[in-house]
Every structure is written in C-alpha cells, then in structure tokens.
Amino acid sequence: TGILHKSSESRTFPMNVEAGGGYFSLQIVVLVLFGLYALLLLYHIIDLCWQMRCMHLKARRIHRPFKAFLSFLTDFFTEPWNLVELVSLIISLGTLVSFLVLMLNGFRSQYRFSTGNSAGYVVPNIDVRYYKMKPVVDPERYLEDDWFVFNQFEQVAVLREVFLELAALNSLWAGIKAIKTMSNFSMMSTFSNTLAHGKSRNLYFI
C-alpha cells in the first residue's frame, strides 16, 4: 500500500534470574532446586530407558531381531502412559536446556545498569569484529554500542519466553503424570475412572 505503520511494544523480564528477579538473594536455593530437578530428570530418563530395554528383550525372545524391534515399537507406543512419559521427558529436557542457555548467556550475566561511562557495558571484541563496528574514537561507535545492547536485550527476552513456554508445558504434562501415579491407589479409582470416561473431552480442552 505504500503506507508505513509504526508500532512499538515493551516487555519486561528479569536479568537476575538466579535471584528470582528481585532484590533478594536466592542463588543458593535456586542452585539446590536446579540440582534436584536435574537429578530427578536423570533418574526418570534412566528408568524409562531401562523399561524400554526390558520390553525389547522380551520381544526378542519371541520374534526375530527386526520383527522384535517392530513389535517392541508397537507395544511401547500403543500404551498411552508410555507416550505421556516420553513426551514429558522430552519437554523436561528442553526446559532444562533452555534454562541453562538463559543462565549461561554472557550478556545477561555481565550487563549492569549504570549511568557512568566507566562502569558501562563493554562490547566484547569478538562481537566488535563480527558486526564490523566503528573504532572507539569514532562518534558513531556510541550509537552502535546502543544498538548492540538493545539487540542483546531482545535475544535474552526471547530465551526467557522459550523457557517459560516450555516450563508451562512441563507443568501440564507433570500434572498428567501425577494422574498416572494417583490411579495406582484404590482410593483414587473413582477419580481415575471419571477421567477415563471423559478423556476425549479432556483432550479437546487441552
């Protein structure tokens, strides 16, 4: 149309992820919880791999190698709870990786808000060469430094959004896995039977 429509939006996000985004220090607590989460995730991955191995060995006792593998895949993926376990572990692993990428981001950990020139953020030399930025004595360098900082803010914001989306999906699938665990108790049979009868409606809701 030849008409330029201007728009702008603002997004807030914490740079101090290890402190919970506040003025208090939660670094030790966050690290301890992160370590526990990583250990439990590793345990569930090993447990699922062991179950898959046992199912495959059981199929090999009955069928030939190639047919045993197909039989194993059929038996494993036709069980709904196995799919829930597999998808949940994939999402959990993605959540772990995205959190590590966010925490280890150099700009996020090194940048500090300051109004003084001496304490300002210095663009790494590798980025200066990559973006072919002007020398420090050039007046345009200040503008390029600002562009670089804004670009880094955008990248950190995207990393955080990816982490939050994966964490939300992880919470959903963790709730579904909790239903599987609770269904093993006899006192929860009424609840699990109700969910089983309404599973199609629940899938539409999700």
Coordinates of C-alpha atoms in Angstrom, one line a residue:
T1 CA 0.0 0.0 0.0
G2 CA 3.0 2.3 0.4
I3 CA 1.9 3.3 3.9
L4 CA 4.3 2.7 6.8
H5 CA 2.5 1.8 10.0
K6 CA 4.6 2.3 13.1
S7 CA 4.1 0.3 16.3
S8 CA 6.0 -0.4 19.5
E9 CA 5.7 -2.7 22.4
S10 CA 7.5 -3.1 25.7
R11 CA 8.4 -6.3 27.5
T12 CA 9.8 -6.6 31.0
F13 CA 12.0 -9.5 32.1
P14 CA 14.5 -10.1 35.0
M15 CA 18.2 -10.1 34.2
N16 CA 19.0 -11.5 37.7
V17 CA 17.3 -14.9 37.1
E18 CA 19.3 -16.6 39.9
A19 CA 17.9 -14.1 42.4
G20 CA 14.3 -14.7 41.3
G21 CA 14.1 -11.3 39.6
G22 CA 14.0 -9.4 42.9
Y23 CA 16.3 -7.5 45.1
F24 CA 16.9 -10.5 47.4
S25 CA 19.4 -13.3 47.0
L26 CA 18.1 -16.8 46.2
Q27 CA 21.1 -18.0 44.3
I28 CA 21.8 -21.0 46.7
V29 CA 18.2 -22.0 46.8
V30 CA 17.8 -21.9 43.0
L31 CA 21.0 -23.9 42.5
V32 CA 19.9 -26.6 45.0
L33 CA 16.5 -26.9 43.4
F34 CA 18.0 -26.9 40.0
G35 CA 20.4 -29.7 41.0
L36 CA 17.5 -31.7 42.4
Y37 CA 15.5 -31.2 39.3
A38 CA 18.4 -32.4 37.1
L39 CA 19.0 -35.5 39.3
L40 CA 15.3 -36.5 39.2
L41 CA 15.2 -35.9 35.4
L42 CA 18.2 -38.1 35.0
Y43 CA 16.6 -40.8 37.2
H44 CA 13.4 -40.8 35.1
I45 CA 15.4 -40.9 31.8
I46 CA 17.4 -44.0 33.1
D47 CA 14.2 -45.6 34.4
L48 CA 12.4 -45.1 31.0
C49 CA 15.4 -46.4 29.1
W50 CA 15.5 -49.5 31.4
Q51 CA 11.8 -50.2 30.8
M52 CA 12.3 -49.9 27.0
R53 CA 15.2 -52.2 27.2
C54 CA 13.2 -54.8 29.1
M55 CA 10.4 -54.6 26.6
H56 CA 12.8 -55.0 23.7
L57 CA 14.5 -58.0 25.3
K58 CA 11.1 -59.6 25.9
A59 CA 10.1 -59.1 22.3
R60 CA 13.4 -60.6 21.1
R61 CA 12.7 -63.8 23.0
I62 CA 9.5 -64.3 20.9
H63 CA 10.4 -62.8 17.5
R64 CA 13.3 -62.4 15.1
P65 CA 15.5 -59.3 15.6
F66 CA 13.8 -57.0 13.0
K67 CA 10.3 -58.2 13.8
A68 CA 11.1 -58.0 17.5
F69 CA 12.0 -54.3 17.1
L70 CA 8.8 -53.6 15.3
S71 CA 6.8 -55.5 17.9
F72 CA 8.6 -53.5 20.6
L73 CA 7.7 -50.2 19.0
T74 CA 4.1 -51.3 18.6
D75 CA 3.8 -52.4 22.2
F76 CA 5.5 -49.3 23.5
F77 CA 3.7 -46.6 21.6
T78 CA 0.2 -48.2 21.8
E79 CA 0.4 -47.7 25.6
P80 CA -0.9 -44.2 26.3
W81 CA 1.1 -43.8 29.5
N82 CA 4.3 -44.6 27.7
L83 CA 3.7 -41.7 25.3
V84 CA 2.9 -39.4 28.3
E85 CA 6.3 -40.4 29.9
L86 CA 8.2 -39.9 26.7
V87 CA 6.7 -36.5 25.8
S88 CA 7.1 -35.4 29.4
L89 CA 10.8 -36.3 29.5
I90 CA 11.4 -34.6 26.2
I91 CA 9.7 -31.4 27.4
S92 CA 11.5 -31.6 30.7
L93 CA 14.9 -32.0 29.0
G94 CA 14.0 -29.0 26.7
T95 CA 13.1 -27.0 29.8
L96 CA 16.5 -27.9 31.4
V97 CA 18.5 -27.0 28.3
S98 CA 16.6 -23.6 27.8
F99 CA 17.2 -22.7 31.5
L100 CA 20.9 -23.5 31.1
V101 CA 21.2 -21.4 27.9
L102 CA 19.4 -18.5 29.7
M103 CA 21.6 -18.7 32.8
L104 CA 24.9 -19.0 30.8
N105 CA 24.1 -16.2 28.5
G106 CA 27.1 -13.9 28.7
F107 CA 25.3 -10.6 28.2
R108 CA 22.7 -11.4 30.9
S109 CA 25.3 -12.2 33.5
Q110 CA 27.7 -9.4 32.7
Y111 CA 25.4 -6.4 32.0
R112 CA 24.9 -3.9 34.8
F113 CA 22.7 -0.9 34.7
S114 CA 24.8 2.2 35.2
T115 CA 24.7 5.9 34.3
G116 CA 28.5 6.3 34.5
N117 CA 30.8 5.8 31.5
S118 CA 33.4 4.0 33.5
A119 CA 31.0 1.3 34.6
G120 CA 29.2 0.9 31.3
Y121 CA 28.9 -2.4 29.4
V122 CA 31.9 -3.0 27.1
V123 CA 31.1 -4.8 23.9
P124 CA 33.3 -7.9 23.6
N125 CA 36.0 -7.8 20.9
I126 CA 34.6 -10.8 19.1
D127 CA 31.3 -9.1 18.6
V128 CA 33.0 -5.8 17.5
R129 CA 34.8 -7.8 14.8
Y130 CA 31.7 -9.8 13.9
Y131 CA 29.4 -6.7 13.5
K132 CA 32.3 -4.6 12.0
M133 CA 31.7 -1.8 14.5
K134 CA 33.5 1.5 14.3
P135 CA 36.6 2.3 16.4
V136 CA 36.1 3.6 19.9
V137 CA 37.2 7.1 18.9
D138 CA 34.6 7.3 16.2
P139 CA 31.4 9.3 17.4
E140 CA 29.2 6.7 15.7
R141 CA 30.5 4.0 18.0
Y142 CA 28.2 5.1 20.9
L143 CA 25.2 4.6 18.6
E144 CA 26.4 1.1 17.6
D145 CA 27.0 0.2 21.2
D146 CA 23.4 1.1 22.0
W147 CA 22.2 -1.0 19.0
F148 CA 24.2 -3.9 20.2
V149 CA 22.8 -3.7 23.8
F150 CA 19.2 -3.4 22.5
N151 CA 19.8 -6.4 20.3
Q152 CA 21.1 -8.4 23.2
F153 CA 18.1 -7.5 25.3
E154 CA 15.8 -8.8 22.6
Q155 CA 17.7 -12.1 22.5
V156 CA 17.6 -12.6 26.2
A157 CA 13.9 -11.8 26.2
V158 CA 13.3 -14.5 23.5
L159 CA 15.3 -17.0 25.5
R160 CA 13.2 -16.3 28.6
E161 CA 10.0 -16.6 26.7
V162 CA 11.1 -20.0 25.3
F163 CA 12.0 -21.2 28.8
L164 CA 8.6 -20.0 30.2
E165 CA 6.6 -21.7 27.4
L166 CA 8.5 -25.0 27.9
A167 CA 8.1 -24.7 31.7
A168 CA 4.3 -24.2 31.3
L169 CA 4.1 -27.3 29.1
N170 CA 6.2 -29.2 31.5
S171 CA 3.8 -28.3 34.4
L172 CA 0.9 -29.6 32.3
W173 CA 2.5 -32.9 31.5
A174 CA 3.7 -33.3 35.1
G175 CA 0.1 -33.0 36.1
I176 CA -0.9 -35.7 33.7
K177 CA 1.9 -37.9 35.0
A178 CA 0.6 -37.3 38.5
I179 CA -2.8 -38.7 37.4
K180 CA -1.0 -41.9 36.4
T181 CA 0.6 -42.2 39.8
M182 CA -2.6 -41.5 41.7
S183 CA -4.5 -44.0 39.6
N184 CA -2.5 -46.8 41.1
F185 CA -4.2 -46.2 44.5
S186 CA -7.5 -47.9 45.0
M187 CA -9.0 -44.8 46.8
M188 CA -8.5 -42.8 43.6
S189 CA -10.3 -45.3 41.4
T190 CA -13.4 -43.2 41.2
F191 CA -11.4 -40.1 40.1
S192 CA -9.3 -42.1 37.5
N193 CA -12.5 -43.8 36.1
T194 CA -14.1 -40.4 35.7
L195 CA -11.1 -39.1 33.8
A196 CA -11.0 -42.2 31.7
H197 CA -14.7 -41.8 30.6
G198 CA -14.1 -38.1 29.8
K199 CA -10.7 -38.4 28.2
S200 CA -11.9 -37.3 24.7
R201 CA -13.4 -34.1 26.2
N202 CA -10.2 -33.5 28.2
L203 CA -8.2 -33.8 25.0
Y204 CA -10.4 -31.2 23.3
F205 CA -9.9 -28.9 26.3
I206 CA -6.2 -29.3 26.3

